[in-house]
Amino acid sequence: MAMAAAKGRVLPLLAVAAALAAALLYRAPFSKVSGRFPFPRYSNLRSLLSYEKAEENPFVFAEPGRGGEGRADQRDRRRGLPELPAPATGGGLRHAHLDEPGRAEWEGFSTGTRAAAAGGITTLVDMPLNSYPSTVSEETLKLKLDAAKDKLHVDVGFWGGLVPENALNPSALESLLNAGVLGLKSFMCPSGINDFPMTNSTHIEEGLVTLAKYKRPLLIHAERIPDVQNEDGIDGELDPKAYTTYLKSRPPAWEEAAIKDLQHAMKDTEIGGRSEGAHIHIVHLSDAKTSLGLLKDAKQNGARVSVETCPHYLAFSAEEVPDGDTRFKCAPPIRDSTNRDNLWEALLDGHIDMLSSDHSPSAPDLKLMEEGNFLRAWGGISSLQFVLPVTWSHGKKYGISLNQLASWWSERPAMLAGLKKKGAVLPGYRADIVVWKPEAQFHLDDSHPVYHKHRNISAYLGKQLSGKILSTFVGGNLVFAEDKHAKAACGAPILAK
Ligand SMILES: NC(=O)N[C@H]1NC(=O)NC1=O
């Protein structure tokens, strides 16, 4: 698609040209991370390029002789945006449930990637569950690729599933990894989807041995039903519409129990351990107390472990979730405001390594919005299009910088997924860029375009946010600008080699 479409009246508004992962001015604060982050490769990266700085620093994307001049065209830059030569790079990256094939009525490759493009996201990694069948074998990955054909508006990689059926079978896992999944994902509690059963610590420890050979990560949903439930646990008398009931049904003890169970597996990833070279990544941490403390200790002891949290844990608090409003139901749950502040602190201190959307929509009827039953409704937040402005809008109160945002949303997720040509603006990298106006406010009212399949199940509707996406480039192609998508779906599937 022609770059010429990027020019015109949008571009003088350019405030920040941010490859969300990339940077020309930034040193990632790895020194502040407790323990070692498993991939210190980008420790001298420079990040966001502000419009003002773009005047001083030519916007260099390509190596000379590789599809461009290697620097911005002067005339184009005066108009606000450099002409982007083809093999450049950067990229905001999120993991999300796109639900196709099999549950396309929940989301889909076309709707999900259009929402991503509109939200300034250039790369997604699709979760292995909520689609049917789950992505647990070479054959089921092939079904994913077939379902995604000609539907991708941004680049999409795939996590595979670690489930009891393949976990103890190294050749099955190898065939899935050889087919190109970027890593594996497993659950330590029921996943909500019958065809994606949970794993125990033996499955995880064995799976890690195979993953170590491939140097690809295992993402873990770390909640486990404790052997002994606390007396505060749910009993039949409590009102299922009350958010406090849901909170009691899924206390921090679930996250703690899972992480305690993983201690042996984490130790195995240390130098000299049985699965040295493997990497455990804890998805969507909510408990900022004991669970986070256990992870800090494991990192400090040399385990190869990282952890993410999600915008919904940073934007909302239990106190403000209205009773019966199941749009806010997710697992683990959104906890109280002190916990939220502690998550921000841990993110800023480097104890939480990165962010992820965990966009997990369903068909609206499964959210039981009329009944308002928190115990029976689908658990999952629908958010993909909004995660960048949400994090920015809320993070400003905690003093975050644009460069930190780029690190949490792009550099580190790209490292986790092993995407060597994404996550930075560097010669030879894919030209993945979002152009946005961080200070521009907008209201997510009924007239605001939403590209997810089901707008009404998102807890962010009605909120005032700041950070308007002006345009999104994927691999040098302008995929979204002036509230419109490119006609062609020019995103690419990403397979590990
Ligand atoms: N199955 C599924 O998408 N589960 C997700 N939903 C959620 O709230 N947490 C999850 O892991």
Coordinates of C-alpha atoms and ligand atoms in Angstrom, one line a residue:
M1 CA 0.0 0.0 0.0
A2 CA 1.3 3.4 -0.9
M3 CA 2.9 5.5 1.7
A4 CA 1.5 8.6 0.1
A5 CA -1.8 7.8 1.9
A6 CA 0.0 8.7 5.2
K7 CA 0.6 12.3 4.3
G8 CA -1.8 15.1 4.4
R9 CA -3.7 16.8 7.2
V10 CA -3.2 14.1 9.9
L11 CA 0.5 14.4 9.8
P12 CA 1.1 17.9 11.0
L13 CA -0.7 16.8 14.2
L14 CA 2.0 14.3 14.8
A15 CA 3.2 14.5 18.4
V16 CA 5.1 11.3 18.7
A17 CA 6.2 8.8 16.1
A18 CA 6.5 5.8 18.3
A19 CA 7.5 2.4 17.2
L20 CA 6.1 1.0 20.4
A21 CA 9.0 -1.1 21.3
A22 CA 11.5 1.0 19.7
A23 CA 13.5 3.9 20.4
L24 CA 16.2 6.3 19.4
L25 CA 16.6 8.0 22.7
Y26 CA 16.0 5.5 25.4
R27 CA 18.0 3.2 27.5
A28 CA 15.8 0.5 28.9
P29 CA 16.0 0.5 32.7
F30 CA 17.2 -3.1 33.0
S31 CA 19.5 -2.1 35.8
K32 CA 16.4 -1.6 38.0
V33 CA 15.0 -5.0 37.3
S34 CA 15.3 -7.3 40.3
G35 CA 17.1 -10.5 39.3
R36 CA 17.9 -10.9 35.6
F37 CA 15.5 -10.5 32.8
P38 CA 15.9 -13.5 30.6
F39 CA 16.9 -11.5 27.5
P40 CA 19.2 -8.6 28.2
R41 CA 19.9 -8.2 24.5
Y42 CA 18.4 -4.8 24.1
S43 CA 20.1 -3.2 27.1
N44 CA 21.4 -0.3 25.1
L45 CA 18.3 0.3 23.0
R46 CA 17.1 3.8 22.4
S47 CA 13.3 4.2 22.3
L48 CA 10.6 6.6 21.3
L49 CA 11.2 9.3 18.7
S50 CA 9.4 12.5 19.5
Y51 CA 8.4 14.8 16.7
E52 CA 10.7 17.5 18.0
K53 CA 13.6 15.0 18.2
A54 CA 12.8 13.8 14.7
E55 CA 13.9 17.2 13.5
E56 CA 17.3 16.7 15.1
N57 CA 17.7 13.0 14.5
P58 CA 16.9 11.8 11.0
F59 CA 14.5 8.9 11.1
V60 CA 16.7 6.1 10.1
F61 CA 14.9 2.8 9.3
A62 CA 16.8 0.9 6.7
E63 CA 20.3 -0.1 6.1
P64 CA 21.7 1.6 3.0
G65 CA 21.0 -0.4 -0.1
R66 CA 18.3 -2.4 1.5
G67 CA 15.1 -0.9 0.1
G68 CA 15.6 2.7 1.0
E69 CA 18.0 5.6 1.5
G70 CA 18.5 4.6 5.1
R71 CA 17.2 7.9 6.3
A72 CA 14.1 10.0 6.1
D73 CA 13.5 11.9 3.0
Q74 CA 14.0 15.6 3.9
R75 CA 11.0 16.9 2.0
D76 CA 8.7 14.4 3.5
R77 CA 10.0 14.9 7.0
R78 CA 9.2 18.6 6.8
R79 CA 5.6 17.6 6.4
G80 CA 5.7 15.6 9.6
L81 CA 6.5 12.0 8.8
P82 CA 9.4 10.4 7.1
E83 CA 9.0 8.4 4.0
L84 CA 9.5 4.9 5.3
P85 CA 11.7 2.6 3.4
A86 CA 10.5 -1.0 3.3
P87 CA 12.7 -3.1 5.6
A88 CA 12.5 -0.9 8.7
T89 CA 11.1 -1.8 12.1
G90 CA 9.5 -1.4 15.6
G91 CA 6.2 -2.6 16.8
G92 CA 3.7 -2.8 19.6
L93 CA 2.9 -6.3 20.6
R94 CA 0.1 -7.9 22.6
H95 CA -1.2 -11.4 23.3
A96 CA -4.8 -11.9 22.7
H97 CA -7.5 -14.6 22.1
L98 CA -8.6 -14.3 18.5
D99 CA -10.8 -17.4 18.8
E100 CA -10.7 -18.5 15.1
P101 CA -11.3 -21.2 13.9
G102 CA -14.3 -22.6 15.8
R103 CA -15.5 -19.6 17.9
A104 CA -15.4 -16.9 15.3
E105 CA -18.7 -15.6 16.8
W106 CA -16.5 -14.5 19.8
E107 CA -13.9 -12.6 17.9
G108 CA -11.9 -13.4 14.8
F109 CA -8.7 -12.7 12.9
S110 CA -10.3 -9.9 10.8
T111 CA -12.1 -8.1 13.6
G112 CA -9.3 -8.6 16.2
T113 CA -6.5 -7.4 13.9
R114 CA -8.6 -4.4 12.7
A115 CA -9.1 -3.5 16.4
A116 CA -5.4 -3.9 16.9
A117 CA -4.5 -1.6 14.0
A118 CA -7.0 1.0 15.2
G119 CA -5.4 0.8 18.7
G120 CA -1.8 1.3 17.4
I121 CA -0.8 -2.3 17.7
T122 CA 1.3 -3.8 15.0
T123 CA 1.8 -7.3 16.2
L124 CA -0.4 -9.8 18.0
V125 CA 0.4 -13.2 19.4
D126 CA -2.7 -15.4 19.4
M127 CA -3.5 -17.6 22.4
P128 CA -3.9 -21.3 21.8
L129 CA -7.3 -21.6 23.4
N130 CA -10.9 -20.3 22.9
S131 CA -10.6 -21.2 19.3
Y132 CA -11.7 -24.7 18.4
P133 CA -9.7 -26.9 18.1
S134 CA -7.1 -25.5 20.5
T135 CA -3.6 -25.0 19.0
V136 CA -1.9 -28.0 20.5
S137 CA -0.4 -29.8 17.5
E138 CA 1.1 -29.2 14.1
E139 CA -2.3 -30.0 12.5
T140 CA -4.2 -27.6 14.6
L141 CA -1.6 -24.8 14.0
K142 CA -2.2 -25.4 10.3
L143 CA -5.9 -24.9 10.9
K144 CA -5.1 -21.5 12.5
L145 CA -3.0 -20.5 9.6
D146 CA -5.7 -21.5 7.1
A147 CA -8.3 -19.5 9.2
A148 CA -6.1 -16.5 9.2
K149 CA -5.4 -16.4 5.5
D150 CA -6.1 -13.0 4.0
K151 CA -7.6 -11.7 7.2
L152 CA -4.6 -10.2 9.0
H153 CA -4.5 -6.4 9.3
V154 CA -1.4 -6.6 11.6
D155 CA 1.2 -9.3 12.0
V156 CA 0.2 -12.3 14.0
G157 CA 2.3 -15.0 15.7
F158 CA 0.9 -18.0 17.6
W159 CA 1.4 -19.6 21.0
G160 CA 0.8 -23.3 21.2
G161 CA -0.9 -25.1 24.0
L162 CA 0.9 -27.2 26.6
V163 CA -1.8 -29.7 27.7
P164 CA -1.8 -33.1 29.4
E165 CA -2.2 -34.7 26.0
N166 CA 1.2 -33.4 24.7
A167 CA 3.1 -32.4 27.8
L168 CA 4.7 -35.8 28.4
N169 CA 5.3 -36.5 24.8
P170 CA 8.5 -34.7 23.6
S171 CA 8.0 -35.6 20.0
A172 CA 4.5 -34.2 19.9
L173 CA 5.8 -31.0 21.4
E174 CA 8.7 -30.9 19.0
S175 CA 6.4 -31.2 16.1
L176 CA 4.3 -28.3 17.4
L177 CA 7.4 -26.2 18.0
N178 CA 8.9 -27.1 14.6
A179 CA 5.7 -26.0 13.0
G180 CA 6.4 -22.5 14.2
V181 CA 4.6 -21.6 17.5
L182 CA 6.6 -18.9 19.3
G183 CA 6.3 -20.7 22.6
L184 CA 3.7 -22.6 24.7
K185 CA 1.0 -21.6 27.1
S186 CA -0.5 -23.7 29.9
F187 CA -3.1 -23.3 32.7
M188 CA -2.8 -24.4 36.3
C189 CA -6.5 -24.2 36.9
P190 CA -9.5 -24.9 34.7
S191 CA -9.3 -22.6 31.7
G192 CA -13.0 -22.1 31.1
I193 CA -12.8 -24.1 27.9
N194 CA -13.2 -27.9 28.2
D195 CA -11.0 -28.6 25.3
F196 CA -8.0 -26.9 26.9
P197 CA -7.4 -28.9 30.1
M198 CA -5.1 -27.7 32.9
T199 CA -1.6 -29.0 33.5
N200 CA 0.0 -29.9 36.8
S201 CA 3.6 -29.2 37.8
T202 CA 4.9 -32.5 36.3
H203 CA 3.5 -31.6 32.9
I204 CA 5.1 -28.2 33.2
E205 CA 8.5 -29.5 34.3
E206 CA 8.6 -32.0 31.5
G207 CA 7.4 -29.5 28.9
L208 CA 10.1 -27.1 29.9
V209 CA 12.8 -29.7 29.1
T210 CA 11.7 -29.7 25.5
L211 CA 11.2 -25.9 25.4
A212 CA 14.8 -25.5 26.7
K213 CA 16.1 -27.0 23.5
Y214 CA 14.2 -24.5 21.4
K215 CA 14.8 -21.6 23.7
R216 CA 11.2 -20.6 23.6
P217 CA 9.1 -19.6 26.6
L218 CA 6.3 -21.3 28.5
L219 CA 3.5 -18.8 29.4
I220 CA 1.6 -19.9 32.5
H221 CA -1.8 -18.9 33.8
A222 CA -0.7 -19.1 37.5
E223 CA -3.8 -19.7 39.5
R224 CA -4.4 -23.0 41.3
I225 CA -7.2 -24.1 43.6
P226 CA -5.4 -24.5 47.0
D227 CA -5.7 -27.9 48.6
V228 CA -7.3 -26.3 51.6
Q229 CA -9.7 -23.5 50.9
N230 CA -9.6 -20.5 53.3
E231 CA -12.7 -20.1 55.5
D232 CA -13.4 -16.8 53.7
G233 CA -14.1 -18.9 50.6
I234 CA -17.3 -18.8 48.8
D235 CA -20.4 -20.4 50.3
G236 CA -23.8 -20.9 48.8
E237 CA -25.3 -18.0 50.7
L238 CA -23.4 -15.2 49.0
D239 CA -25.0 -13.0 46.3
P240 CA -23.5 -14.0 42.9
K241 CA -24.2 -10.5 41.6
A242 CA -21.9 -8.9 44.2
Y243 CA -18.4 -8.3 43.0
T244 CA -17.1 -9.1 46.5
T245 CA -18.5 -12.6 46.1
Y246 CA -16.4 -13.1 43.0
L247 CA -13.4 -11.7 44.7
K248 CA -13.8 -14.2 47.6
S249 CA -14.2 -17.0 45.2
R250 CA -10.8 -16.4 43.6
P251 CA -8.5 -15.0 46.4
P252 CA -4.8 -14.1 46.0
A253 CA -4.2 -17.5 47.6
W254 CA -4.9 -19.1 44.2
E255 CA -2.1 -17.2 42.6
E256 CA 0.2 -17.9 45.5
A257 CA -0.5 -21.6 45.4
A258 CA 0.3 -21.8 41.7
I259 CA 3.6 -19.9 42.0
K260 CA 4.6 -22.0 45.0
D261 CA 3.9 -25.1 42.9
L262 CA 6.1 -23.7 40.2
Q263 CA 9.1 -23.3 42.5
H264 CA 10.7 -26.5 41.4
A265 CA 10.1 -25.7 37.7
M266 CA 11.6 -22.3 38.1
K267 CA 14.7 -23.7 39.8
D268 CA 15.1 -26.1 36.9
T269 CA 15.6 -23.1 34.6
E270 CA 18.6 -21.8 36.5
I271 CA 22.1 -22.3 35.1
G272 CA 22.9 -25.9 35.5
G273 CA 19.2 -26.8 36.0
R274 CA 17.4 -29.6 34.2
S275 CA 15.7 -27.2 31.8
E276 CA 18.4 -24.5 31.6
G277 CA 17.6 -22.3 28.6
A278 CA 13.9 -22.6 29.1
H279 CA 12.0 -19.5 30.3
I280 CA 8.8 -19.3 32.4
H281 CA 6.6 -16.3 31.9
I282 CA 3.7 -15.7 34.3
V283 CA 0.8 -14.1 32.4
H284 CA -1.6 -11.5 33.8
L285 CA -0.4 -11.3 37.5
S286 CA -3.0 -9.6 39.7
D287 CA -1.7 -10.3 43.2
A288 CA 0.9 -7.6 44.0
K289 CA 1.7 -9.1 47.4
T290 CA 2.9 -12.6 48.2
S291 CA 2.8 -13.9 44.6
L292 CA 4.9 -11.1 43.3
G293 CA 7.3 -11.5 46.3
L294 CA 7.8 -15.2 45.4
L295 CA 8.6 -14.2 41.8
K296 CA 11.0 -11.6 42.9
D297 CA 12.8 -14.2 45.0
A298 CA 12.9 -16.6 42.2
K299 CA 14.4 -14.0 39.8
Q300 CA 17.0 -13.0 42.4
N301 CA 18.0 -16.7 42.8
G302 CA 18.7 -16.9 39.1
A303 CA 15.5 -18.5 37.7
R304 CA 14.7 -17.6 34.2
V305 CA 11.3 -16.1 34.9
S306 CA 9.4 -13.0 33.8
V307 CA 6.0 -11.6 34.6
E308 CA 3.4 -9.4 33.1
T309 CA 0.3 -7.6 34.2
C310 CA -2.6 -6.2 32.2
P311 CA -4.2 -2.8 31.7
H312 CA -7.4 -3.9 33.5
Y313 CA -5.5 -4.6 36.7
L314 CA -3.9 -1.1 36.4
A315 CA -6.9 0.9 35.4
F316 CA -9.6 -0.5 37.6
S317 CA -10.0 -1.4 41.2
A318 CA -12.5 -3.8 43.0
E319 CA -14.1 -0.8 44.8
E320 CA -15.3 0.7 41.5
V321 CA -16.7 -2.5 39.9
P322 CA -20.5 -2.2 40.0
D323 CA -22.3 -5.2 41.3
G324 CA -23.8 -7.2 38.4
D325 CA -21.4 -5.6 35.8
T326 CA -19.8 -8.8 34.4
R327 CA -17.9 -6.9 31.8
F328 CA -15.3 -6.6 34.6
K329 CA -15.1 -10.3 35.3
C330 CA -11.7 -11.8 34.5
A331 CA -9.3 -14.3 36.1
P332 CA -7.5 -13.6 38.2
P333 CA -9.8 -10.9 39.4
I334 CA -9.3 -7.2 39.5
R335 CA -8.4 -6.6 43.2
D336 CA -8.5 -3.5 45.5
S337 CA -7.0 -0.1 44.8
T338 CA -4.0 -0.6 47.1
N339 CA -3.2 -3.7 45.1
R340 CA -3.5 -1.7 41.9
D341 CA -1.1 1.0 43.2
N342 CA 1.3 -1.8 44.2
L343 CA 1.2 -3.2 40.7
W344 CA 2.1 0.2 39.2
E345 CA 4.9 0.4 41.7
A346 CA 6.2 -3.0 40.8
L347 CA 6.0 -2.2 37.1
L348 CA 7.9 1.1 37.6
D349 CA 10.5 -0.7 39.8
G350 CA 11.1 -3.4 37.1
H351 CA 9.7 -6.2 39.2
I352 CA 6.9 -6.7 36.6
D353 CA 8.6 -6.9 33.3
M354 CA 6.0 -6.1 30.7
L355 CA 2.3 -5.6 29.8
S356 CA -0.1 -7.6 27.8
S357 CA -3.7 -7.1 26.8
D358 CA -5.1 -10.6 27.5
H359 CA -8.0 -9.6 25.3
S360 CA -10.4 -12.4 26.0
P361 CA -13.9 -11.7 24.6
S362 CA -16.8 -14.1 24.2
A363 CA -20.2 -14.0 22.6
P364 CA -22.2 -11.4 24.5
D365 CA -24.8 -13.8 25.8
L366 CA -22.0 -15.6 27.8
K367 CA -21.2 -12.5 29.7
L368 CA -24.7 -12.8 31.2
M369 CA -25.0 -9.0 31.4
E370 CA -28.7 -9.0 32.2
E371 CA -28.5 -11.6 34.9
G372 CA -25.2 -10.1 36.3
N373 CA -24.1 -13.4 37.8
F374 CA -20.3 -13.1 38.4
L375 CA -19.9 -16.7 39.2
R376 CA -21.4 -18.0 36.0
A377 CA -20.5 -15.3 33.4
W378 CA -17.6 -15.7 31.0
G379 CA -14.3 -14.4 32.5
G380 CA -12.3 -12.2 30.2
I381 CA -11.8 -8.5 29.4
S382 CA -12.4 -7.2 26.0
S383 CA -9.9 -4.4 25.5
L384 CA -7.5 -4.8 22.5
Q385 CA -8.2 -1.5 20.8
F386 CA -7.9 0.5 23.9
V387 CA -4.9 -0.9 25.8
L388 CA -2.3 1.7 24.7
P389 CA -4.5 4.8 25.6
V390 CA -5.7 3.1 28.8
T391 CA -2.2 2.4 30.1
W392 CA -1.1 5.9 29.2
S393 CA -4.1 7.6 30.6
H394 CA -3.8 5.9 34.0
G395 CA 0.0 5.6 34.0
K396 CA 0.4 9.4 33.8
K397 CA -0.8 9.6 37.3
Y398 CA 2.0 7.3 38.4
G399 CA 4.6 9.3 36.4
I400 CA 5.3 6.9 33.6
S401 CA 7.2 8.0 30.5
L402 CA 6.6 7.2 26.9
N403 CA 9.8 5.3 26.8
Q404 CA 8.7 3.0 29.6
L405 CA 5.4 2.5 27.7
A406 CA 7.4 1.4 24.7
S407 CA 9.5 -0.9 26.7
W408 CA 6.6 -2.6 28.5
W409 CA 4.4 -2.9 25.4
S410 CA 7.0 -3.6 22.7
E411 CA 10.6 -4.2 23.5
R412 CA 10.1 -6.8 26.1
P413 CA 7.1 -8.6 24.6
A414 CA 9.1 -8.9 21.3
M415 CA 12.0 -10.4 23.3
L416 CA 9.7 -12.8 25.0
A417 CA 8.3 -14.0 21.7
G418 CA 11.8 -14.2 20.2
L419 CA 10.9 -11.7 17.4
K420 CA 14.3 -10.5 16.4
K421 CA 13.1 -8.1 13.8
K422 CA 10.5 -6.4 15.9
G423 CA 10.4 -4.4 19.1
A424 CA 12.8 -1.6 18.0
V425 CA 13.5 1.0 15.4
L426 CA 16.8 -0.3 14.1
P427 CA 18.2 -0.9 10.7
G428 CA 16.9 -4.0 9.1
Y429 CA 13.9 -4.3 11.4
R430 CA 10.3 -4.3 10.2
A431 CA 8.9 -0.8 9.9
D432 CA 6.1 -1.2 12.6
I433 CA 5.1 2.2 13.8
V434 CA 2.3 3.9 15.6
V435 CA 1.8 7.6 15.2
W436 CA -0.3 9.0 18.0
K437 CA -1.1 12.1 19.9
P438 CA -0.6 11.2 23.6
E439 CA -2.4 14.3 25.0
A440 CA -5.5 14.2 22.7
Q441 CA -8.5 13.2 24.8
F442 CA -11.4 11.2 23.6
H443 CA -14.5 9.8 25.0
L444 CA -15.4 6.1 24.4
D445 CA -19.1 7.0 23.9
D446 CA -21.6 5.3 21.7
S447 CA -20.4 7.1 18.6
H448 CA -16.8 6.1 19.0
P449 CA -15.8 3.4 16.4
V450 CA -15.0 0.1 18.0
Y451 CA -13.7 -2.7 15.8
H452 CA -13.8 -5.6 18.2
K453 CA -16.5 -8.0 17.2
H454 CA -18.7 -7.0 20.2
R455 CA -18.4 -3.5 21.5
N456 CA -20.9 -3.7 24.3
I457 CA -18.9 -6.3 26.4
S458 CA -15.9 -4.0 26.9
A459 CA -15.5 -2.5 30.4
Y460 CA -13.8 0.5 28.9
L461 CA -16.9 1.9 27.2
G462 CA -18.0 5.2 28.6
K463 CA -14.5 6.1 29.8
Q464 CA -12.5 9.2 28.9
L465 CA -9.1 8.4 27.7
S466 CA -6.1 10.2 26.3
G467 CA -3.8 9.1 23.5
K468 CA -5.4 9.2 20.1
I469 CA -4.0 6.9 17.5
L470 CA -3.4 8.8 14.2
S471 CA -2.0 6.0 12.1
T472 CA -0.4 2.6 12.3
F473 CA 2.2 1.1 10.0
V474 CA 3.0 -2.6 9.8
G475 CA 6.0 -3.6 7.9
G476 CA 6.0 -0.1 6.2
N477 CA 2.4 -0.5 5.1
L478 CA -0.1 2.1 6.3
V479 CA -2.8 -0.1 7.8
F480 CA -4.8 2.5 9.7
A481 CA -5.1 6.2 9.4
E482 CA -7.8 8.9 9.8
D483 CA -10.1 6.4 11.4
K484 CA -10.0 4.1 8.4
H485 CA -8.4 0.8 7.7
A486 CA -6.5 -0.1 4.5
K487 CA -8.6 -2.2 2.3
A488 CA -6.0 -4.9 1.9
A489 CA -5.2 -7.1 4.9
C490 CA -1.5 -6.8 4.7
G491 CA -0.4 -8.3 8.0
A492 CA 1.6 -11.5 7.9
P493 CA 1.6 -14.6 10.0
I494 CA 4.7 -15.0 12.0
L495 CA 6.2 -18.5 12.5
A496 CA 9.3 -19.3 14.6
K497 CA 12.1 -21.0 12.7
Ligands
LIG1 N1 -10.0 -18.9 28.6 C1 -9.7 -17.6 28.8 O1 -9.7 -16.8 27.8 N2 -9.3 -17.2 30.0 C2 -8.9 -15.9 30.2 N3 -9.9 -15.0 30.6 C3 -9.5 -14.4 31.8 O2 -10.1 -13.6 32.4 N4 -8.3 -14.9 32.2 C4 -7.9 -15.8 31.3 O3 -6.9 -16.5 31.3

